[in-house]
Amino acid sequence: MDLCGLTIHQLRELLTQKAVSAAEVTSAYLQRIQSIDSKLHSYLEVFAKEALKQARDFDEGKRDFNLSPIAGIPIAVKDVLCMRGVRTTCGSRILENYVPPYDGTVIEALRNAGAVFVGKTNLDEFAMGSSTENSAYCQTRNPWDLDRVPGGSSGGSAAAVAANLCAGAIGTDTGGSIRQPASFCGVVGLKPTYGRVSRFGLVAFASSLDQIGPITKDVKDAALLLQILAGYDRRDSTSVQSPVPPYGERLEESIKGLRLGIPREYFVEGMDPEVAEAVEKSIRICGELGAEIIEVSLPHTEYGVAAYYIIAPAEASSNLARYDGVKYGLRTPDCRDLLTMYRTSRSRGFGPEVKRRIMLGTYVLSAGYYDAYYRKASQVRTLIRKDFLEAFQRCDALLTPVSPIPAFKVGEKSEDPLQMYLSDAFTLPASLAGVPGISVPCGFTSQGLPIGLQILGPHFREDLILRIAHQFQQATPECRRTPPLNEDP
Amino acid sequence: MTYEPVIGLEVHAQLLTRSKIFCGCSTTFGASPNSHTCPVCLGMPGVLPVLNRSVVEYSLRMALATHCRIAPYSQFARKNYFYPDLPKGYQISQYELPLARDGWVEIRTEAGIKKIRIHRIHMEEDAGKLVHDEYQPVSYVDFNRTGVPLIEIVSEPDIASPEEAATYLRTLREILRYLEICDGNMEEGSLRCDANISLRPTGAKFLGVKTELKNMNSFKNVQKALEFEIRRQSALLERGEPVVQETRLWDANRNITVSMRGKEEAHDYRYFPDPDLVPIEIDADWIQTVRSSLPELPDAKRNRFMDQYGLSSSDADVLTSSRSLADYFEAVVRAFPQPKTAANWIMSELMRELKKDDCEVEDCPVSPDNLVELLSLLDSGTVSGKMAKGVFEEMYATGKTASTIVAEKGLKQVKDAGTIESLVEEVLSENTVEVTQYRAGKEKLMGFFVGQVMKKSKGKANPQMVNEILRKKLRG
């Protein structure tokens, strides 16, 4: 039996029936990681010994499988979440040897739920990027085509899930960093509403945008992982005290009668025709499933990229000031004075994309520029949010492409940051508005590259977008494939 | 030409909350370095601040006590700059939307009562402390103070002299202490003051170029630094040279201010709203709750002491200089309703002893009840005024009650006429020469006879009775 190809809920069933042991499941994943991750580089660190020990605790009855639907199941975590006692590098040299003294809230929740942590996955440095090319450590490859990027910044998590190197993974999304790699790798990725999941323990990139969410093999898994992640946390003032519904409960309900909006601004010139075709087909399928399809407008969409690339770098420039060589992380030795220590530690510790964003952010917050950039971008952000609120007066959810293009080649855009930024145009507005979004596989290009459908819902309506995504997925079994990766003999 | 100074103060007050502003660490002063820290105040990757509600309440007390308008909606902002004592690389403060604005306090000047307007009051976190090795080129950071709550009280430029600046600062300190939200210790840094000062031709309406003065860690230094700066700026203006807008440090050893950084080198703090903290919303109920919990403030108390107890304004000043001293006075007066006597004893005997020991009235070994007992013994004539002072010193030194000391030392006044008469007779028979002189008209000798009798009674004889009996006997 190919244990690694199974979803979390399928593994759950086998474990409950005692058809397999948790140790067998974990060993299978560890073996597969060992044999094929040298091609993918999805993991930065694998906790082979600890993972097996965690799994055996369940087999030996020290821990109870009834703890939660993910008890005893191997989960991978993006290396931007603090886990007590193991390195959290954020894909950066500056935190190469940083070991947090605490568990973040999400890690604590997963631990309490009995997750088996298989390892930390690769990412763009400090989650800044759309290709995972900005990691200081390695270049993660797309399991569907090793010459292509897996997307980013949660590229390691998406690639690991797609390549069956874990049962499910945790990613983070600031401007599309869960949804876009999920779409590039042909898996499911959910960005929750801002405030739905605690950020305590998530190393901040842009605090007003960052959210933690699941990357999984199917929608059902995304629902059950979100159930564990979601909830108010008094350690995060921006987390919201709204009740957490049972996400799995209404997945099977038909979407008949739902009104689904198609924002015309998301279907633009220059979009890859195969992507456009796949998304249009997906819209028809939803119509066939009984949803009413209507056209809507989100008029400020075109300003999303500009607003995002002011707000996110502004916050990042401040969030990353703490990496100064004084307390932890990289400090260049033998500096004559304080300024030299700051300058050389940060020059050597950060990669080019991070530096670019620190400079952008510093600039837009500077005296004399604040009003023209940061304040203006914040005002635009309010308008974008209003666009969504108004659209959701007319429809229950929105259907859009995740990315205008499928996975691109390694190196193809890394020399042209602007092109890279523009490819996030469809994921950024939802981040700015704080609404939840899910990426679900909806087809393949002629070259065999996955395409993703984005479903956006009103604030705190993860239940609704999960239900639409699940119904869509049930209707399109042909969109769920496994990449043709062979294990080394 | 004559110039007048225009002065505004920025006062930082450390709040006496038990825990820090954004985490649960203790704010106690003097612990071993870095023992009061956690991932949050150390600015570890991934941590988030959570606002301490008491900090808002303490700040509201000061804002209401200084008649400020409370913002229904205020916000924290990040002040970005690099320094090793600032673990996050930014200080969480308030910028565009402070907690409170547009208040005032009254200060008493020689010319009468003057209103100093408060521009704003905002909340922020304190930074850590650098410790430099004396022998090696090494510096250490102590983060215990990081995240201790502060309020910054910014005045309008309403202050017209260094004396007024000191009076304003003292007034603020008095209020802070009355509210029990800050201990007001300038030397230890729990109260800090920066000053902005410019000069203009006397009577002019425009403002001159200002300098900002820092590093003045006592009332005296604030006054001296401002005095120096007035001399320095007016000398420049007299010579026709411009005053440069800059930040200057007070050097208390040399009694001068020296340039620290000019306008060009001024930091650009790149303030922006802190996305980790939600806006603070304060409704009328909360304001009302805090307002109704405010104690009587120094000015009100001073006036009441004058009205209710008939004290002079200077006595009322002294007795209301701290809330605990005023409480002490009132406790005494409640049981011994002679306010002037009580005031005199507290201001002379009690305060002298306290000052000798550098002791606060809270720690005074003589409780109000004990003082009441002594004053009652004095009032009933059981002890003489002179004896009472001695008893008081003993009470202060040993903590014993007045009646215990009086009993132990047999200090009870002798008021028995027979006993005094026999003492008088003894004295007269031992000093016949003086008796003759007195009777011959040298009446100045009266004092001598009284002294002799008192000496024989070891000071216990009632002096009035001694006088009377002596007069009677000498006449006869």
Coordinates of N, CA and C in Angstrom, one line a residue, chain A residues 213-314:
Chain A
G213 N -1.8 29.0 7.4 CA -2.9 28.2 6.9 C -2.4 26.8 6.4
P214 N -3.3 25.9 6.1 CA -2.9 24.6 5.7 C -2.7 24.4 4.2
I215 N -1.8 23.5 3.9 CA -1.6 23.1 2.5 C -1.8 21.6 2.5
T216 N -2.7 21.1 1.7 CA -3.1 19.7 1.9 C -3.4 19.1 0.5
K217 N -3.6 17.7 0.6 CA -3.8 17.0 -0.7 C -5.3 17.1 -1.1
D218 N -6.2 17.4 -0.2 CA -7.6 17.6 -0.6 C -8.2 18.6 0.3
V219 N -9.4 19.0 0.0 CA -10.1 20.1 0.7 C -10.5 19.6 2.1
K220 N -10.9 18.3 2.2 CA -11.3 17.8 3.5 C -10.2 17.9 4.5
D221 N -9.0 17.6 4.1 CA -7.8 17.7 4.9 C -7.6 19.2 5.4
A222 N -7.8 20.1 4.4 CA -7.6 21.5 4.7 C -8.6 21.9 5.8
A223 N -9.8 21.4 5.8 CA -10.9 21.7 6.8 C -10.4 21.2 8.1
L224 N -9.9 20.0 8.2 CA -9.6 19.4 9.5 C -8.3 20.0 10.1
L225 N -7.4 20.5 9.2 CA -6.2 21.2 9.8 C -6.6 22.6 10.3
L226 N -7.5 23.2 9.5 CA -7.9 24.6 9.9 C -8.6 24.5 11.3
Q227 N -9.3 23.5 11.5 CA -10.0 23.3 12.7 C -9.1 23.4 13.9
I228 N -7.9 22.9 13.7 CA -6.9 22.9 14.8 C -6.2 24.2 14.9
L229 N -6.0 24.9 13.7 CA -5.2 26.1 13.8 C -6.1 27.3 14.2
A230 N -7.4 27.3 13.9 CA -8.2 28.5 14.1 C -8.6 28.7 15.6
G231 N -8.8 30.0 15.9 CA -9.3 30.3 17.2 C -8.6 31.5 17.8
Y232 N -9.3 32.1 18.8 CA -8.7 33.3 19.4 C -7.5 32.9 20.3
D233 N -6.6 33.8 20.4 CA -5.4 33.6 21.2 C -5.1 34.9 21.9
R234 N -5.1 34.9 23.2 CA -4.8 36.2 23.9 C -3.4 36.7 23.7
R235 N -2.5 35.9 23.2 CA -1.2 36.3 23.0 C -1.1 37.1 21.6
D236 N -2.1 37.1 20.8 CA -2.1 37.9 19.6 C -3.3 38.8 19.6
S237 N -3.0 40.1 19.8 CA -4.1 41.1 19.9 C -5.0 41.2 18.6
T238 N -4.4 40.8 17.5 CA -5.1 40.9 16.3 C -5.9 39.6 15.9
S239 N -5.8 38.6 16.8 CA -6.7 37.4 16.6 C -8.1 37.8 17.1
V240 N -9.1 37.2 16.5 CA -10.4 37.6 16.7 C -11.3 36.6 17.5
Q241 N -12.1 37.1 18.3 CA -12.9 36.3 19.2 C -14.2 35.8 18.6
S242 N -14.1 35.5 17.3 CA -15.3 35.0 16.6 C -15.3 33.5 16.8
P243 N -16.5 32.9 17.0 CA -16.6 31.4 17.2 C -16.1 30.6 16.0
V244 N -15.4 29.5 16.3 CA -14.9 28.7 15.2 C -15.9 27.6 14.9
P245 N -16.5 27.6 13.7 CA -17.5 26.6 13.3 C -16.9 25.3 13.0
P246 N -17.6 24.2 13.0 CA -17.1 22.9 12.6 C -16.9 22.8 11.1
Y247 N -15.7 23.0 10.6 CA -15.5 23.2 9.2 C -15.8 22.0 8.4
G248 N -15.7 20.8 9.0 CA -15.9 19.6 8.2 C -17.4 19.2 8.0
E249 N -18.2 19.8 8.8 CA -19.6 19.4 8.9 C -20.4 19.5 7.6
R250 N -20.3 20.7 7.0 CA -21.2 21.0 5.9 C -20.5 20.8 4.5
L251 N -19.3 20.2 4.5 CA -18.6 20.0 3.2 C -19.5 19.3 2.1
E252 N -20.3 18.4 2.6 CA -21.0 17.5 1.6 C -22.3 18.2 1.1
E253 N -22.6 19.4 1.7 CA -23.8 20.1 1.2 C -23.6 20.6 -0.2
S254 N -24.6 20.5 -1.0 CA -24.6 21.0 -2.3 C -24.4 22.5 -2.4
I255 N -23.8 23.0 -3.5 CA -23.7 24.4 -3.6 C -24.8 25.0 -4.4
K256 N -25.8 24.2 -4.6 CA -27.0 24.7 -5.4 C -27.6 25.9 -4.8
G257 N -27.8 26.9 -5.7 CA -28.4 28.2 -5.2 C -27.5 29.2 -4.7
L258 N -26.2 28.8 -4.5 CA -25.2 29.8 -4.1 C -25.0 30.8 -5.3
R259 N -24.7 32.0 -4.9 CA -24.4 33.0 -6.0 C -22.9 33.1 -6.0
L260 N -22.3 32.8 -7.1 CA -20.8 32.9 -7.2 C -20.5 34.1 -8.2
G261 N -19.7 35.0 -7.7 CA -19.3 36.2 -8.5 C -18.0 36.0 -9.3
I262 N -18.0 36.5 -10.5 CA -16.8 36.4 -11.3 C -16.4 37.9 -11.5
P263 N -15.3 38.3 -10.8 CA -14.8 39.7 -10.9 C -14.1 39.9 -12.2
R264 N -14.7 40.8 -13.0 CA -14.2 41.0 -14.4 C -12.7 41.4 -14.4
E265 N -12.3 42.1 -13.3 CA -10.9 42.6 -13.3 C -9.9 41.5 -13.2
Y266 N -10.3 40.3 -12.9 CA -9.4 39.2 -12.8 C -9.2 38.4 -14.1
F267 N -9.8 38.8 -15.1 CA -9.7 38.1 -16.4 C -9.1 39.1 -17.4
V268 N -7.8 39.2 -17.5 CA -7.1 40.3 -18.1 C -6.3 39.8 -19.3
E269 N -6.0 40.8 -20.2 CA -5.1 40.5 -21.3 C -3.7 40.0 -20.7
G270 N -3.1 39.2 -21.4 CA -1.8 38.8 -21.0 C -1.8 37.5 -20.1
M271 N -3.0 37.1 -19.8 CA -3.1 35.9 -19.0 C -2.8 34.7 -19.8
D272 N -2.2 33.7 -19.3 CA -1.9 32.5 -20.0 C -3.2 31.9 -20.5
P273 N -3.4 31.6 -21.8 CA -4.7 31.1 -22.3 C -5.1 29.8 -21.7
E274 N -4.2 28.9 -21.4 CA -4.6 27.7 -20.8 C -5.1 27.8 -19.4
V275 N -4.5 28.8 -18.7 CA -5.0 29.1 -17.3 C -6.4 29.7 -17.4
A276 N -6.6 30.6 -18.4 CA -7.9 31.2 -18.5 C -9.0 30.2 -18.9
E277 N -8.6 29.3 -19.8 CA -9.5 28.3 -20.2 C -9.9 27.3 -19.1
A278 N -8.9 26.9 -18.3 CA -9.2 26.0 -17.2 C -10.1 26.7 -16.1
V279 N -9.9 28.0 -15.9 CA -10.7 28.6 -14.9 C -12.1 28.8 -15.4
E280 N -12.2 29.2 -16.7 CA -13.5 29.4 -17.2 C -14.3 28.1 -17.2
K281 N -13.6 27.0 -17.5 CA -14.3 25.7 -17.4 C -14.7 25.4 -16.0
S282 N -13.9 25.7 -15.0 CA -14.2 25.5 -13.6 C -15.5 26.3 -13.2
I283 N -15.6 27.5 -13.8 CA -16.8 28.3 -13.5 C -18.0 27.6 -14.0
R284 N -17.9 27.1 -15.3 CA -19.0 26.3 -15.8 C -19.4 25.1 -15.0
I285 N -18.4 24.5 -14.5 CA -18.7 23.3 -13.6 C -19.5 23.7 -12.4
C286 N -19.1 24.8 -11.8 CA -19.8 25.3 -10.6 C -21.2 25.6 -11.0
G287 N -21.4 26.2 -12.2 CA -22.8 26.4 -12.7 C -23.6 25.1 -12.8
E288 N -22.9 24.1 -13.3 CA -23.6 22.9 -13.5 C -23.9 22.2 -12.1
L289 N -23.1 22.6 -11.1 CA -23.4 22.1 -9.8 C -24.6 22.8 -9.1
G290 N -25.1 23.8 -9.9 CA -26.3 24.4 -9.3 C -26.1 25.8 -8.8
A291 N -24.8 26.3 -8.9 CA -24.6 27.7 -8.4 C -25.0 28.7 -9.5
E292 N -25.4 29.8 -9.0 CA -25.7 30.9 -9.9 C -24.5 31.7 -10.2
I293 N -24.1 31.9 -11.4 CA -22.9 32.6 -11.7 C -23.2 34.0 -12.2
I294 N -22.6 35.0 -11.5 CA -22.9 36.4 -11.9 C -21.6 37.2 -12.0
E295 N -21.6 38.2 -12.9 CA -20.4 39.0 -13.0 C -20.4 40.1 -12.0
V296 N -19.3 40.3 -11.3 CA -19.2 41.4 -10.4 C -17.9 42.2 -10.7
S297 N -17.8 43.3 -10.0 CA -16.6 44.2 -10.3 C -15.9 44.5 -8.9
L298 N -14.6 44.4 -8.9 CA -13.8 44.9 -7.8 C -12.9 46.0 -8.4
P299 N -13.5 47.2 -8.5 CA -12.9 48.3 -9.3 C -11.4 48.7 -8.9
H300 N -11.0 48.5 -7.7 CA -9.7 48.9 -7.3 C -8.6 47.8 -7.4
T301 N -9.0 46.7 -8.1 CA -8.1 45.6 -8.2 C -6.7 46.0 -8.8
E302 N -6.7 46.9 -9.8 CA -5.5 47.3 -10.4 C -4.5 48.0 -9.5
Y303 N -5.0 48.5 -8.4 CA -4.0 49.2 -7.5 C -3.5 48.2 -6.4
G304 N -3.9 47.0 -6.4 CA -3.5 46.0 -5.4 C -2.0 45.8 -5.3
V305 N -1.4 45.6 -6.4 CA 0.0 45.3 -6.4 C 0.8 46.5 -5.8
A306 N 0.4 47.7 -6.3 CA 1.1 48.9 -5.8 C 0.9 49.1 -4.3
A307 N -0.3 49.0 -3.9 CA -0.6 49.2 -2.4 C 0.2 48.1 -1.6
Y308 N 0.1 46.9 -2.1 CA 0.7 45.8 -1.3 C 2.3 46.0 -1.2
Y309 N 2.9 46.4 -2.4 CA 4.3 46.6 -2.3 C 4.8 47.9 -1.7
I310 N 3.9 48.6 -1.1 CA 4.2 49.7 -0.2 C 4.0 49.2 1.3
I311 N 2.8 48.7 1.5 CA 2.5 48.3 2.9 C 3.3 47.2 3.4
A312 N 3.5 46.1 2.6 CA 4.2 45.0 3.1 C 5.7 45.3 3.3
P313 N 6.4 46.0 2.4 CA 7.8 46.3 2.7 C 7.9 47.3 3.9
A314 N 6.9 48.2 4.0 CA 7.0 49.2 5.1 C 7.0 48.4 6.5

